[in-house]
Short mmCIF file of C-alpha atoms in Angstrom, two decimals:
data_model
loop_
_atom_site.label_atom_id
_atom_site.label_comp_id
_atom_site.label_asym_id
_atom_site.label_seq_id
_atom_site.Cartn_x
_atom_site.Cartn_y
_atom_site.Cartn_z
CA UNK A 8 26.33 -74.18 -203.63
CA UNK A 9 24.61 -77.42 -202.77
CA UNK A 10 24.61 -78.61 -199.12
CA UNK A 11 23.75 -81.94 -197.51
CA UNK A 12 21.34 -80.60 -194.89
CA UNK A 13 17.73 -81.01 -193.86
CA UNK A 14 15.83 -78.03 -192.44
CA UNK A 15 18.48 -75.25 -192.13
CA UNK A 16 17.10 -74.40 -188.67
CA UNK A 17 17.99 -77.88 -187.51
CA UNK A 18 21.49 -77.88 -188.94
CA UNK A 19 23.46 -77.23 -185.71
CA UNK A 20 21.41 -79.56 -183.50
CA UNK A 21 21.46 -82.43 -186.00
CA UNK A 22 25.26 -82.05 -186.34
CA UNK A 23 25.69 -82.20 -182.55
CA UNK A 24 23.37 -85.24 -182.40
CA UNK A 25 25.65 -86.91 -184.94
CA UNK A 26 28.77 -86.20 -182.84
CA UNK A 27 27.13 -87.61 -179.73
CA UNK A 28 25.98 -90.75 -181.54
CA UNK A 29 29.40 -91.25 -183.14
CA UNK A 30 31.53 -90.54 -180.06
CA UNK A 31 29.66 -91.49 -176.83
CA UNK A 32 32.85 -92.73 -175.24
CA UNK A 33 34.45 -89.28 -175.55
CA UNK A 34 31.75 -86.58 -175.15
CA UNK A 35 28.32 -86.23 -173.57
CA UNK A 36 25.55 -83.69 -172.98
CA UNK A 37 25.32 -83.10 -169.23
CA UNK A 38 21.69 -81.94 -169.24
CA UNK A 39 18.78 -81.22 -171.57
CA UNK A 40 20.50 -78.61 -173.72
CA UNK A 41 22.25 -80.27 -176.68
CA UNK A 42 24.28 -77.07 -177.25
CA UNK A 43 26.54 -78.02 -174.27
CA UNK A 44 29.09 -80.75 -174.68
CA UNK A 45 31.55 -81.97 -172.04
CA UNK A 46 34.19 -84.69 -171.71
CA UNK A 47 32.60 -88.09 -171.13
CA UNK A 48 34.32 -88.21 -167.69
CA UNK A 49 33.42 -84.59 -166.64
CA UNK A 50 33.61 -83.27 -164.02
CA UNK A 51 37.05 -84.45 -163.03
CA UNK A 52 37.42 -83.98 -159.25
CA UNK A 53 40.31 -81.81 -158.18
CA UNK A 54 41.19 -80.69 -161.68
CA UNK A 55 40.83 -77.34 -163.35
CA UNK A 56 38.04 -77.35 -165.92
CA UNK A 57 38.47 -75.56 -169.27
CA UNK A 58 35.41 -74.24 -171.11
CA UNK A 59 35.46 -72.86 -174.64
CA UNK A 60 32.73 -71.80 -176.93
CA UNK A 61 31.67 -69.93 -180.01
CA UNK A 62 29.62 -70.18 -183.14
CA UNK A 63 29.16 -73.29 -185.19
CA UNK A 64 30.62 -73.58 -188.69
CA UNK A 65 34.29 -73.91 -187.68
CA UNK A 66 34.58 -77.59 -186.83
CA UNK A 67 36.83 -78.82 -185.41
CA UNK A 68 37.30 -75.45 -183.67
CA UNK A 69 35.45 -75.20 -180.36
CA UNK A 70 33.45 -78.40 -180.02
CA UNK A 71 36.10 -80.57 -181.63
CA UNK A 72 38.68 -79.90 -178.92
CA UNK A 73 36.70 -81.31 -175.92
CA UNK A 74 38.51 -84.27 -174.56
CA UNK A 75 41.33 -85.59 -172.41
CA UNK A 76 44.31 -83.24 -172.41
CA UNK A 77 42.27 -80.47 -174.15
CA UNK A 78 39.12 -78.61 -173.15
CA UNK A 79 36.60 -79.97 -170.61
CA UNK A 80 33.44 -78.48 -172.15
CA UNK A 81 31.97 -76.21 -174.79
CA UNK A 82 29.01 -73.94 -175.32
CA UNK A 83 27.83 -74.03 -178.88
CA UNK A 84 26.14 -71.21 -180.76
CA UNK A 85 24.36 -71.06 -184.10
CA UNK A 86 26.42 -70.73 -187.24
CA UNK A 87 28.86 -67.80 -186.72
CA UNK A 88 26.85 -66.75 -183.60
CA UNK A 89 27.77 -66.72 -179.91
CA UNK A 90 26.34 -69.15 -177.41
CA UNK A 91 24.14 -67.65 -174.75
CA UNK A 92 25.47 -66.62 -171.30
CA UNK A 93 23.27 -69.32 -169.73
CA UNK A 94 24.83 -71.98 -171.99
CA UNK A 95 28.35 -70.80 -171.00
CA UNK A 96 27.29 -70.97 -167.34
CA UNK A 97 25.76 -74.46 -167.64
CA UNK A 98 29.01 -75.69 -169.30
CA UNK A 99 30.89 -74.15 -166.40
CA UNK A 100 28.87 -76.01 -163.80
CA UNK A 101 29.15 -79.27 -165.71
CA UNK A 102 32.93 -79.28 -165.71
CA UNK A 103 33.67 -77.80 -162.35
CA UNK A 104 35.63 -80.34 -160.28
CA UNK A 105 36.29 -77.97 -157.42
CA UNK A 106 39.49 -76.44 -158.69
CA UNK A 107 38.02 -73.62 -160.77
CA UNK A 108 37.29 -73.17 -164.47
CA UNK A 109 39.28 -71.42 -167.16
CA UNK A 110 37.41 -69.74 -170.03
CA UNK A 111 39.48 -70.04 -173.19
CA UNK A 112 37.93 -68.78 -176.42
CA UNK A 113 38.35 -66.38 -179.31
CA UNK A 114 38.31 -62.62 -178.93
CA UNK A 115 34.91 -61.82 -180.42
CA UNK A 116 32.52 -59.29 -178.87
CA UNK A 117 29.48 -61.46 -178.45
CA UNK A 118 31.52 -64.34 -176.95
CA UNK A 119 33.27 -61.97 -174.55
CA UNK A 120 29.97 -60.43 -173.39
CA UNK A 121 28.31 -63.78 -172.73
CA UNK A 122 31.26 -65.48 -171.09
CA UNK A 123 31.66 -62.42 -168.80
CA UNK A 124 28.04 -62.81 -167.81
CA UNK A 125 28.59 -66.52 -167.21
CA UNK A 126 31.56 -65.65 -164.94
CA UNK A 127 29.30 -63.45 -162.84
CA UNK A 128 26.75 -66.30 -162.56
CA UNK A 129 29.57 -68.73 -161.66
CA UNK A 130 30.75 -66.40 -158.85
CA UNK A 131 27.29 -66.60 -157.27
CA UNK A 132 27.75 -70.40 -157.24
CA UNK A 133 31.23 -70.08 -155.62
CA UNK A 134 32.91 -71.31 -158.87
CA UNK A 135 36.17 -69.44 -159.45
CA UNK A 136 36.90 -68.57 -163.06
CA UNK A 137 39.66 -67.05 -165.12
CA UNK A 138 39.58 -65.87 -168.79
CA UNK A 139 42.19 -66.08 -171.55
CA UNK A 140 41.28 -64.88 -175.03
CA UNK A 141 42.75 -66.31 -178.22
CA UNK A 142 44.03 -63.33 -180.22
CA UNK A 143 46.46 -64.64 -182.78
CA UNK A 144 45.17 -63.03 -186.04
CA UNK A 145 48.01 -60.58 -186.91
CA UNK A 146 45.95 -59.09 -189.82
CA UNK A 147 43.22 -57.90 -187.53
CA UNK A 148 45.31 -55.40 -185.51
CA UNK A 149 48.92 -54.29 -185.49
CA UNK A 150 51.36 -55.57 -182.90
CA UNK A 151 50.92 -52.52 -180.65
CA UNK A 152 47.19 -53.40 -180.43
CA UNK A 153 47.56 -57.17 -180.18
CA UNK A 154 45.17 -57.37 -177.20
CA UNK A 155 42.41 -56.43 -179.64
CA UNK A 156 43.18 -59.10 -182.22
CA UNK A 157 40.71 -61.81 -183.31
CA UNK A 158 41.23 -65.38 -182.26
CA UNK A 159 41.62 -67.85 -185.13
CA UNK A 160 43.30 -71.18 -185.72
CA UNK A 161 46.27 -70.60 -183.44
CA UNK A 162 44.03 -71.07 -180.39
CA UNK A 163 44.61 -74.74 -180.97
CA UNK A 164 48.03 -74.34 -179.40
CA UNK A 165 46.47 -72.75 -176.30
CA UNK A 166 43.93 -75.59 -175.98
CA UNK A 167 46.72 -78.11 -176.20
CA UNK A 168 48.98 -76.43 -173.68
CA UNK A 169 46.29 -75.40 -171.19
CA UNK A 170 44.67 -78.85 -171.41
CA UNK A 171 47.95 -80.50 -170.63
CA UNK A 172 48.59 -78.20 -167.67
CA UNK A 173 45.17 -78.93 -166.24
CA UNK A 174 45.68 -82.67 -166.77
CA UNK A 175 48.93 -82.70 -164.74
CA UNK A 176 47.18 -80.97 -161.83
CA UNK A 177 48.19 -77.28 -162.17
CA UNK A 178 46.20 -74.71 -160.23
CA UNK A 179 43.67 -72.44 -161.98
CA UNK A 180 46.12 -69.54 -161.96
CA UNK A 181 48.83 -71.75 -163.35
CA UNK A 182 46.68 -73.13 -166.17
CA UNK A 183 45.57 -69.58 -167.06
CA UNK A 184 49.21 -68.48 -167.12
CA UNK A 185 50.11 -71.33 -169.43
CA UNK A 186 47.34 -70.42 -171.81
CA UNK A 187 48.23 -66.69 -171.76
CA UNK A 188 51.90 -67.46 -172.41
CA UNK A 189 51.05 -69.59 -175.47
CA UNK A 190 48.64 -66.97 -176.78
CA UNK A 191 51.30 -64.35 -176.42
CA UNK A 192 53.74 -66.36 -178.52
CA UNK A 193 51.33 -67.39 -181.27
CA UNK A 194 50.66 -65.65 -184.56
CA UNK A 195 48.32 -66.55 -187.48
CA UNK A 196 47.47 -65.11 -190.88
CA UNK A 197 45.06 -66.53 -193.44
CA UNK A 198 44.01 -66.23 -197.08
CA UNK A 199 40.52 -66.45 -198.50
CA UNK A 200 39.85 -67.67 -202.04
CA UNK A 201 36.07 -68.13 -202.12
CA UNK A 202 33.22 -67.50 -199.60
CA UNK A 203 31.03 -69.95 -197.82
CA UNK A 204 27.24 -69.94 -198.04
CA UNK A 205 25.46 -69.66 -194.68
CA UNK A 206 23.10 -72.62 -194.36
CA UNK A 207 20.39 -70.65 -192.52
CA UNK A 208 20.20 -67.72 -194.93
CA UNK A 209 21.79 -68.87 -198.19
CA UNK A 210 23.87 -65.65 -198.09
CA UNK A 211 27.56 -65.41 -198.97
CA UNK A 212 29.82 -64.84 -196.03
CA UNK A 213 31.76 -62.25 -198.04
CA UNK A 214 32.10 -61.15 -201.69
CA UNK A 215 35.25 -61.96 -203.69
CA UNK A 216 35.37 -61.78 -207.43
CA UNK A 217 36.56 -64.75 -209.46
CA UNK A 218 40.32 -64.95 -209.83
CA UNK A 219 41.02 -62.85 -206.72
CA UNK A 220 42.35 -63.57 -203.25
CA UNK A 221 42.14 -61.80 -199.92
CA UNK A 222 45.08 -61.90 -197.53
CA UNK A 223 44.26 -61.60 -193.85
CA UNK A 224 40.58 -62.49 -194.06
CA UNK A 225 38.88 -63.60 -190.88
CA UNK A 226 37.09 -66.91 -190.24
CA UNK A 227 33.68 -65.13 -190.54
CA UNK A 228 34.67 -63.30 -193.72
CA UNK A 229 35.97 -60.21 -191.91
CA UNK A 230 38.03 -57.98 -194.28
CA UNK A 231 41.64 -58.65 -194.74
CA UNK A 232 44.63 -56.37 -195.52
CA UNK A 233 45.22 -57.07 -199.23
CA UNK A 234 42.98 -58.02 -202.08
CA UNK A 235 44.23 -58.72 -205.57
CA UNK A 236 44.74 -61.34 -208.31
CA UNK A 237 45.34 -64.87 -207.15
CA UNK A 238 49.07 -65.51 -206.79
CA UNK A 239 51.09 -68.81 -206.91
CA UNK A 240 51.27 -70.87 -203.72
CA UNK A 241 54.85 -69.90 -202.98
CA UNK A 242 54.10 -66.21 -203.20
CA UNK A 243 51.07 -66.53 -200.95
CA UNK A 244 53.07 -68.49 -198.39
CA UNK A 245 55.84 -65.94 -198.49
CA UNK A 246 53.31 -63.18 -197.65
CA UNK A 247 51.87 -65.05 -194.71
CA UNK A 248 55.15 -66.37 -193.24
CA UNK A 249 56.85 -62.99 -193.61
CA UNK A 250 54.14 -61.29 -191.62
CA UNK A 251 54.31 -63.98 -188.89
CA UNK A 252 58.11 -63.97 -188.59
CA UNK A 253 58.07 -60.20 -188.26
CA UNK A 254 55.28 -60.18 -185.68
CA UNK A 255 56.94 -62.82 -183.47
CA UNK A 256 60.44 -61.39 -183.97
CA UNK A 257 61.83 -64.73 -185.01
CA UNK A 258 65.64 -64.95 -185.52
CA UNK A 259 68.30 -67.49 -186.18
CA UNK A 260 68.17 -70.22 -183.51
CA UNK A 261 64.53 -69.91 -182.64
CA UNK A 262 62.21 -72.91 -182.59
CA UNK A 263 58.55 -73.02 -183.61
CA UNK A 264 55.50 -75.22 -184.05
CA UNK A 265 53.74 -74.79 -187.44
CA UNK A 266 50.09 -75.20 -188.15
CA UNK A 267 48.94 -75.13 -191.77
CA UNK A 268 45.12 -75.07 -191.66
CA UNK A 269 42.43 -75.50 -194.25
CA UNK A 270 39.48 -73.12 -194.10
CA UNK A 271 37.22 -75.97 -195.23
CA UNK A 272 37.45 -76.38 -198.96
CA UNK A 273 41.16 -76.24 -199.64
CA UNK A 274 42.47 -79.84 -199.93
CA UNK A 275 45.27 -81.42 -198.00
CA UNK A 276 47.44 -81.61 -201.10
CA UNK A 277 47.47 -77.80 -201.38
CA UNK A 278 48.31 -77.49 -197.71
CA UNK A 279 51.43 -79.57 -198.17
CA UNK A 280 52.47 -77.38 -201.09
CA UNK A 281 52.27 -74.49 -198.65
CA UNK A 282 54.05 -76.34 -195.85
CA UNK A 283 56.91 -77.11 -198.24
CA UNK A 284 57.48 -73.39 -198.70
CA UNK A 285 57.01 -72.66 -194.95
CA UNK A 286 59.78 -75.14 -194.23
CA UNK A 287 62.08 -73.59 -196.79
CA UNK A 288 61.48 -70.03 -195.61
CA UNK A 289 62.07 -70.79 -191.96
CA UNK A 290 65.17 -72.80 -192.75
CA UNK A 291 66.58 -69.85 -194.68
CA UNK A 292 66.52 -67.69 -191.58
CA UNK A 293 67.73 -70.43 -189.20
CA UNK A 294 64.40 -71.13 -187.46
CA UNK A 295 63.81 -74.86 -186.73
CA UNK A 296 60.39 -76.50 -186.91
CA UNK A 297 60.01 -78.73 -183.85
CA UNK A 298 56.38 -79.78 -184.46
CA UNK A 299 54.02 -79.47 -187.38
CA UNK A 300 50.20 -79.82 -187.74
CA UNK A 301 48.68 -79.89 -191.21
CA UNK A 302 44.99 -80.30 -191.94
CA UNK A 303 41.62 -78.87 -190.77
CA UNK A 304 41.96 -77.32 -187.36
CA UNK A 305 39.66 -74.19 -187.64
CA UNK A 306 37.38 -74.02 -190.63
CA UNK A 307 34.72 -71.69 -191.97
CA UNK A 308 32.26 -74.22 -193.39
CA UNK A 309 33.32 -74.65 -197.07
CA UNK A 310 35.39 -71.47 -197.41
CA UNK A 311 38.26 -71.94 -199.83
CA UNK A 312 41.51 -70.72 -198.28
CA UNK A 313 44.10 -71.57 -195.67
CA UNK A 314 45.92 -70.08 -192.72
CA UNK A 315 49.37 -70.49 -191.21
CA UNK A 316 50.06 -70.30 -187.47
CA UNK A 317 53.43 -70.23 -185.74
CA UNK A 318 54.03 -70.80 -182.03
CA UNK A 319 57.45 -69.69 -180.80
CA UNK A 320 58.65 -72.59 -178.64
CA UNK A 321 60.70 -73.07 -175.50
CA UNK A 322 61.20 -76.34 -173.67
CA UNK A 323 58.13 -75.78 -171.44
CA UNK A 324 55.75 -75.07 -174.41
CA UNK A 325 57.11 -78.02 -176.38
CA UNK A 326 56.56 -80.41 -173.45
CA UNK A 327 52.95 -79.25 -173.16
CA UNK A 328 52.37 -79.79 -176.93
CA UNK A 329 53.77 -83.29 -176.56
CA UNK A 330 51.52 -84.30 -173.72
CA UNK A 331 48.77 -86.90 -174.52
CA UNK A 332 45.48 -85.59 -175.82
CA UNK A 333 42.38 -87.25 -177.26
CA UNK A 334 39.15 -85.90 -178.61
CA UNK A 335 36.78 -86.95 -181.39
CA UNK A 336 38.69 -84.71 -183.75
CA UNK A 337 42.26 -84.82 -182.41
CA UNK A 338 44.45 -87.62 -181.21
CA UNK A 339 48.16 -87.47 -180.31
CA UNK A 340 49.22 -89.90 -177.58
#
């Protein structure tokens, strides 16, 4: 596959440089390390900071959700690789406004290790931290082991809710509780149709024969739970929604927010074909859709495929979703 890049080793830094040049009113680099981005107004005195982070290749995931009403800062790794503990720590210092910092990121081993080290460094600087892990991928572990699940596109809901809570002045413990509550009520499942090619190595992220699909695949190409011939859009959507409804225990009268997400190569038109069936399936069981988000929210470079996320709503979660938020890649005011 052809890519519009220069030296593959410069891919991430040149991408970040482009973001900074395009959006200087929204994000900035607080020091000499371009792998750390923060809100243009960071730190915000008296407000809880929120730091996320992870590997590149998932835009807008991670770095795209730094802004008002969302995350305060991000530590950026190489493609599909964790940022360093020092980068996580520097991002922490850059957004600390005196009210503590929440770490909110996906449940991947390297990220957990480095953010935990950053928390130890922050403690030495008298910066209080809390950690909440996105863990919405129902295909990665059964419900009884949900604490071990991967974090995928559904973390968007946690960013939105926690960011709104921090913006209104909630304490660190309160912001962390909001994030944990949303994570607990979010479920995601995806489908892969074709792999991406890693820009630094030229290797495929996973192997999938022509004409086949993989249900439950992860955003780095982690194995799913079913592989077989490509099915029609309605059948695929029924597989995904059925698993999510069961996992969340949705019943007649429940309310949800829906996120239909492209993995990078699947066009918006196909996402709307899927959303049409999502809407029909939920209506059939009496579940109402209060909010919907359709587009690219967590990608895997140019992977072909999509994911569906459901957040079970109550009045408090809905109000947080509706709060103003602005970043270079998200705007809802």
